Amino acid sequence: MPFKFFIFCLLAFVLSCSFDDRESRPQKLTPPLEQLANSLSEKGLTFNKQRLIVLTFTGTDGGKNQYGPLLSEKLTTELVKKDRFHILDRMVHERALKEKGLSLETNGDMATLRKIGEELKVDILVTGIVSAYQDGLFVNTRLIEIKSGLILKAEEVFVPIDL
């Protein structure tokens, strides 16, 4: 009899632990660039879809960052999935800009950003700054309205990097 009681108690303990485990398990984490796209795409900015393009992300010094092009492309893809904006293709429009002496790889001033906006007929530019930190990258993004130069939305995420 004591052996059966022991088995019963052990089974009850295991079952109670498994139910507690289920409640405390973390929810599925949203990938960092999808988080950025979700935040930048939230409703409320305007009622009409606006045209935008994602500039190549730079380092904190405004120079090139080795992850900048990749992060810009991935964010472009995530924004397209949200169906909130009319997104211009970066590769196609980079070639057109080069003919005009402009580039998506700019850390330029507002006048340069306006020239890019006018040339591509976009309402919004997405800029980004990449900062290395320990085992990953902080990615700061901004939605900048071309006409006013105002930052409509800003967001930051941490992207872990396995080296």
PDB file of C-alpha atoms in Angstrom:
ATOM      1  CA  MET A   1       0.000   0.000   0.000  1.00  0.00           C
ATOM      2  CA  PRO A   2       2.725   2.583   0.818  1.00  0.00           C
ATOM      3  CA  PHE A   3       4.331   1.983  -2.604  1.00  0.00           C
ATOM      4  CA  LYS A   4       1.037   2.721  -4.425  1.00  0.00           C
ATOM      5  CA  PHE A   5       0.567   5.832  -2.286  1.00  0.00           C
ATOM      6  CA  PHE A   6       4.117   6.956  -3.145  1.00  0.00           C
ATOM      7  CA  ILE A   7       3.481   6.437  -6.889  1.00  0.00           C
ATOM      8  CA  PHE A   8       0.173   8.345  -6.632  1.00  0.00           C
ATOM      9  CA  CYS A   9       1.873  11.287  -4.848  1.00  0.00           C
ATOM     10  CA  LEU A  10       4.742  11.309  -7.332  1.00  0.00           C
ATOM     11  CA  LEU A  11       2.329  11.303 -10.270  1.00  0.00           C
ATOM     12  CA  ALA A  12       0.284  14.119  -8.708  1.00  0.00           C
ATOM     13  CA  PHE A  13       3.455  16.156  -8.145  1.00  0.00           C
ATOM     14  CA  VAL A  14       4.684  15.669 -11.729  1.00  0.00           C
ATOM     15  CA  LEU A  15       1.316  16.619 -13.188  1.00  0.00           C
ATOM     16  CA  SER A  16       1.056  19.730 -11.027  1.00  0.00           C
ATOM     17  CA  CYS A  17       4.563  20.807 -12.055  1.00  0.00           C
ATOM     18  CA  SER A  18       3.803  20.371 -15.732  1.00  0.00           C
ATOM     19  CA  PHE A  19       0.692  22.583 -15.476  1.00  0.00           C
ATOM     20  CA  ASP A  20       2.660  25.255 -13.624  1.00  0.00           C
ATOM     21  CA  ASP A  21       5.375  25.049 -16.271  1.00  0.00           C
ATOM     22  CA  ARG A  22       2.893  25.675 -19.049  1.00  0.00           C
ATOM     23  CA  GLU A  23       1.660  28.851 -17.393  1.00  0.00           C
ATOM     24  CA  SER A  24       5.152  30.217 -16.824  1.00  0.00           C
ATOM     25  CA  ARG A  25       6.575  29.467 -20.265  1.00  0.00           C
ATOM     26  CA  PRO A  26       7.459  32.617 -22.159  1.00  0.00           C
ATOM     27  CA  GLN A  27       5.285  33.556 -25.085  1.00  0.00           C
ATOM     28  CA  LYS A  28       6.709  33.252 -28.599  1.00  0.00           C
ATOM     29  CA  LEU A  29       9.090  36.168 -29.076  1.00  0.00           C
ATOM     30  CA  THR A  30       8.597  38.409 -32.070  1.00  0.00           C
ATOM     31  CA  PRO A  31      11.812  38.770 -34.095  1.00  0.00           C
ATOM     32  CA  PRO A  32      13.395  42.223 -33.614  1.00  0.00           C
ATOM     33  CA  LEU A  33      12.950  43.500 -37.169  1.00  0.00           C
ATOM     34  CA  GLU A  34       9.336  42.357 -37.200  1.00  0.00           C
ATOM     35  CA  GLN A  35       8.902  44.323 -33.948  1.00  0.00           C
ATOM     36  CA  LEU A  36      10.284  47.377 -35.728  1.00  0.00           C
ATOM     37  CA  ALA A  37       7.951  46.889 -38.675  1.00  0.00           C
ATOM     38  CA  ASN A  38       4.964  46.408 -36.358  1.00  0.00           C
ATOM     39  CA  SER A  39       5.738  49.587 -34.476  1.00  0.00           C
ATOM     40  CA  LEU A  40       6.512  51.688 -37.528  1.00  0.00           C
ATOM     41  CA  SER A  41       3.363  50.429 -39.269  1.00  0.00           C
ATOM     42  CA  GLU A  42       0.902  51.144 -36.487  1.00  0.00           C
ATOM     43  CA  LYS A  43      -2.245  52.851 -37.640  1.00  0.00           C
ATOM     44  CA  GLY A  44      -2.811  56.441 -36.694  1.00  0.00           C
ATOM     45  CA  LEU A  45      -0.188  58.308 -38.686  1.00  0.00           C
ATOM     46  CA  THR A  46      -2.415  58.983 -41.684  1.00  0.00           C
ATOM     47  CA  PHE A  47      -5.444  57.496 -43.386  1.00  0.00           C
ATOM     48  CA  ASN A  48      -3.942  57.032 -46.850  1.00  0.00           C
ATOM     49  CA  LYS A  49      -1.106  54.704 -47.712  1.00  0.00           C
ATOM     50  CA  GLN A  50       2.039  56.739 -48.109  1.00  0.00           C
ATOM     51  CA  ARG A  51       5.042  56.012 -50.301  1.00  0.00           C
ATOM     52  CA  LEU A  52       8.272  55.300 -48.511  1.00  0.00           C
ATOM     53  CA  ILE A  53      11.711  53.849 -48.946  1.00  0.00           C
ATOM     54  CA  VAL A  54      14.165  52.555 -46.366  1.00  0.00           C
ATOM     55  CA  LEU A  55      17.595  54.179 -46.512  1.00  0.00           C
ATOM     56  CA  THR A  56      20.672  52.086 -45.772  1.00  0.00           C
ATOM     57  CA  PHE A  57      21.291  52.059 -42.034  1.00  0.00           C
ATOM     58  CA  THR A  58      24.518  53.692 -40.885  1.00  0.00           C
ATOM     59  CA  GLY A  59      26.794  53.457 -37.882  1.00  0.00           C
ATOM     60  CA  THR A  60      26.591  55.911 -34.987  1.00  0.00           C
ATOM     61  CA  ASP A  61      29.252  58.052 -36.675  1.00  0.00           C
ATOM     62  CA  GLY A  62      27.128  58.338 -39.841  1.00  0.00           C
ATOM     63  CA  GLY A  63      29.480  56.087 -41.782  1.00  0.00           C
ATOM     64  CA  LYS A  64      28.880  52.684 -43.283  1.00  0.00           C
ATOM     65  CA  ASN A  65      28.048  49.788 -41.002  1.00  0.00           C
ATOM     66  CA  GLN A  66      28.645  46.200 -42.093  1.00  0.00           C
ATOM     67  CA  TYR A  67      25.109  45.215 -41.057  1.00  0.00           C
ATOM     68  CA  GLY A  68      23.407  48.342 -42.442  1.00  0.00           C
ATOM     69  CA  PRO A  69      22.461  47.049 -45.916  1.00  0.00           C
ATOM     70  CA  LEU A  70      21.202  43.704 -44.593  1.00  0.00           C
ATOM     71  CA  LEU A  71      19.104  45.263 -41.818  1.00  0.00           C
ATOM     72  CA  SER A  72      17.654  47.806 -44.265  1.00  0.00           C
ATOM     73  CA  GLU A  73      16.635  45.047 -46.664  1.00  0.00           C
ATOM     74  CA  LYS A  74      15.112  42.931 -43.917  1.00  0.00           C
ATOM     75  CA  LEU A  75      13.137  45.867 -42.527  1.00  0.00           C
ATOM     76  CA  THR A  76      11.912  46.670 -46.055  1.00  0.00           C
ATOM     77  CA  THR A  77      10.613  43.118 -46.361  1.00  0.00           C
ATOM     78  CA  GLU A  78       8.893  43.265 -42.971  1.00  0.00           C
ATOM     79  CA  LEU A  79       7.241  46.596 -43.823  1.00  0.00           C
ATOM     80  CA  VAL A  80       5.932  45.197 -47.114  1.00  0.00           C
ATOM     81  CA  LYS A  81       4.337  42.335 -45.164  1.00  0.00           C
ATOM     82  CA  LYS A  82       2.410  44.852 -43.042  1.00  0.00           C
ATOM     83  CA  ASP A  83       0.674  46.333 -46.114  1.00  0.00           C
ATOM     84  CA  ARG A  84       0.538  49.751 -44.438  1.00  0.00           C
ATOM     85  CA  PHE A  85       2.679  51.747 -46.886  1.00  0.00           C
ATOM     86  CA  HIS A  86       3.574  51.701 -50.569  1.00  0.00           C
ATOM     87  CA  ILE A  87       7.189  50.543 -50.305  1.00  0.00           C
ATOM     88  CA  LEU A  88       9.720  51.256 -53.045  1.00  0.00           C
ATOM     89  CA  ASP A  89      12.269  48.592 -53.916  1.00  0.00           C
ATOM     90  CA  ARG A  90      15.712  49.600 -52.691  1.00  0.00           C
ATOM     91  CA  MET A  91      17.799  47.954 -55.419  1.00  0.00           C
ATOM     92  CA  VAL A  92      15.756  49.319 -58.305  1.00  0.00           C
ATOM     93  CA  HIS A  93      15.713  52.860 -56.982  1.00  0.00           C
ATOM     94  CA  GLU A  94      19.344  52.914 -55.855  1.00  0.00           C
ATOM     95  CA  ARG A  95      20.377  52.723 -59.517  1.00  0.00           C
ATOM     96  CA  ALA A  96      18.082  55.611 -60.471  1.00  0.00           C
ATOM     97  CA  LEU A  97      19.421  57.722 -57.602  1.00  0.00           C
ATOM     98  CA  LYS A  98      23.051  57.097 -58.587  1.00  0.00           C
ATOM     99  CA  GLU A  99      22.332  58.607 -61.989  1.00  0.00           C
ATOM    100  CA  LYS A 100      21.282  61.795 -60.177  1.00  0.00           C
ATOM    101  CA  GLY A 101      24.305  61.779 -57.864  1.00  0.00           C
ATOM    102  CA  LEU A 102      22.264  60.596 -54.868  1.00  0.00           C
ATOM    103  CA  SER A 103      22.281  57.389 -52.859  1.00  0.00           C
ATOM    104  CA  LEU A 104      20.265  55.401 -50.337  1.00  0.00           C
ATOM    105  CA  GLU A 105      23.528  55.122 -48.406  1.00  0.00           C
ATOM    106  CA  THR A 106      23.356  58.699 -47.231  1.00  0.00           C
ATOM    107  CA  ASN A 107      23.774  60.165 -43.805  1.00  0.00           C
ATOM    108  CA  GLY A 108      23.038  63.501 -45.381  1.00  0.00           C
ATOM    109  CA  ASP A 109      21.380  66.585 -44.108  1.00  0.00           C
ATOM    110  CA  MET A 110      17.694  67.377 -44.539  1.00  0.00           C
ATOM    111  CA  ALA A 111      18.303  69.039 -47.916  1.00  0.00           C
ATOM    112  CA  THR A 112      19.813  65.801 -49.274  1.00  0.00           C
ATOM    113  CA  LEU A 113      16.979  63.750 -47.796  1.00  0.00           C
ATOM    114  CA  ARG A 114      14.466  66.071 -49.476  1.00  0.00           C
ATOM    115  CA  LYS A 115      16.235  65.631 -52.833  1.00  0.00           C
ATOM    116  CA  ILE A 116      15.963  61.859 -52.441  1.00  0.00           C
ATOM    117  CA  GLY A 117      12.307  62.197 -51.475  1.00  0.00           C
ATOM    118  CA  GLU A 118      11.527  64.454 -54.437  1.00  0.00           C
ATOM    119  CA  GLU A 119      13.402  62.262 -56.897  1.00  0.00           C
ATOM    120  CA  LEU A 120      11.605  59.109 -55.752  1.00  0.00           C
ATOM    121  CA  LYS A 121       8.299  60.884 -55.070  1.00  0.00           C
ATOM    122  CA  VAL A 122       8.097  59.444 -51.558  1.00  0.00           C
ATOM    123  CA  ASP A 123       6.342  60.939 -48.568  1.00  0.00           C
ATOM    124  CA  ILE A 124       8.482  59.232 -45.932  1.00  0.00           C
ATOM    125  CA  LEU A 125      12.058  58.045 -45.560  1.00  0.00           C
ATOM    126  CA  VAL A 126      13.049  55.426 -43.012  1.00  0.00           C
ATOM    127  CA  THR A 127      16.489  56.005 -41.535  1.00  0.00           C
ATOM    128  CA  GLY A 128      18.386  53.787 -39.155  1.00  0.00           C
ATOM    129  CA  ILE A 129      21.446  53.752 -36.952  1.00  0.00           C
ATOM    130  CA  VAL A 130      23.179  50.523 -35.950  1.00  0.00           C
ATOM    131  CA  SER A 131      25.192  50.338 -32.705  1.00  0.00           C
ATOM    132  CA  ALA A 132      27.164  47.275 -31.663  1.00  0.00           C
ATOM    133  CA  TYR A 133      26.638  46.242 -28.049  1.00  0.00           C
ATOM    134  CA  GLN A 134      28.032  43.082 -26.445  1.00  0.00           C
ATOM    135  CA  ASP A 135      26.515  40.121 -28.327  1.00  0.00           C
ATOM    136  CA  GLY A 136      24.253  42.059 -30.673  1.00  0.00           C
ATOM    137  CA  LEU A 137      23.180  45.308 -32.241  1.00  0.00           C
ATOM    138  CA  PHE A 138      20.891  48.124 -31.230  1.00  0.00           C
ATOM    139  CA  VAL A 139      18.921  49.281 -34.259  1.00  0.00           C
ATOM    140  CA  ASN A 140      17.291  52.717 -34.008  1.00  0.00           C
ATOM    141  CA  THR A 141      14.874  53.681 -36.769  1.00  0.00           C
ATOM    142  CA  ARG A 142      12.940  56.813 -37.640  1.00  0.00           C
ATOM    143  CA  LEU A 143      10.107  57.577 -40.018  1.00  0.00           C
ATOM    144  CA  ILE A 144      10.863  61.056 -41.364  1.00  0.00           C
ATOM    145  CA  GLU A 145       8.256  63.045 -43.257  1.00  0.00           C
ATOM    146  CA  ILE A 146       9.930  64.655 -46.276  1.00  0.00           C
ATOM    147  CA  LYS A 147       7.858  67.848 -46.446  1.00  0.00           C
ATOM    148  CA  SER A 148       8.248  68.898 -42.815  1.00  0.00           C
ATOM    149  CA  GLY A 149      11.395  67.042 -41.765  1.00  0.00           C
ATOM    150  CA  LEU A 150       9.527  65.856 -38.670  1.00  0.00           C
ATOM    151  CA  ILE A 151      10.137  62.470 -37.111  1.00  0.00           C
ATOM    152  CA  LEU A 152       6.739  60.783 -37.271  1.00  0.00           C
ATOM    153  CA  LYS A 153       7.763  57.693 -35.355  1.00  0.00           C
ATOM    154  CA  ALA A 154      10.916  56.252 -33.824  1.00  0.00           C
ATOM    155  CA  GLU A 155      11.692  52.817 -32.479  1.00  0.00           C
ATOM    156  CA  GLU A 156      14.652  50.812 -31.164  1.00  0.00           C
ATOM    157  CA  VAL A 157      15.223  47.058 -30.969  1.00  0.00           C
ATOM    158  CA  PHE A 158      18.096  44.817 -29.964  1.00  0.00           C
ATOM    159  CA  VAL A 159      19.151  42.212 -32.528  1.00  0.00           C
ATOM    160  CA  PRO A 160      21.225  39.367 -31.060  1.00  0.00           C
ATOM    161  CA  ILE A 161      24.171  38.291 -33.209  1.00  0.00           C
ATOM    162  CA  ASP A 162      25.711  34.829 -32.949  1.00  0.00           C
ATOM    163  CA  LEU A 163      29.349  35.158 -33.888  1.00  0.00           C
TER     164      LEU A 163
END
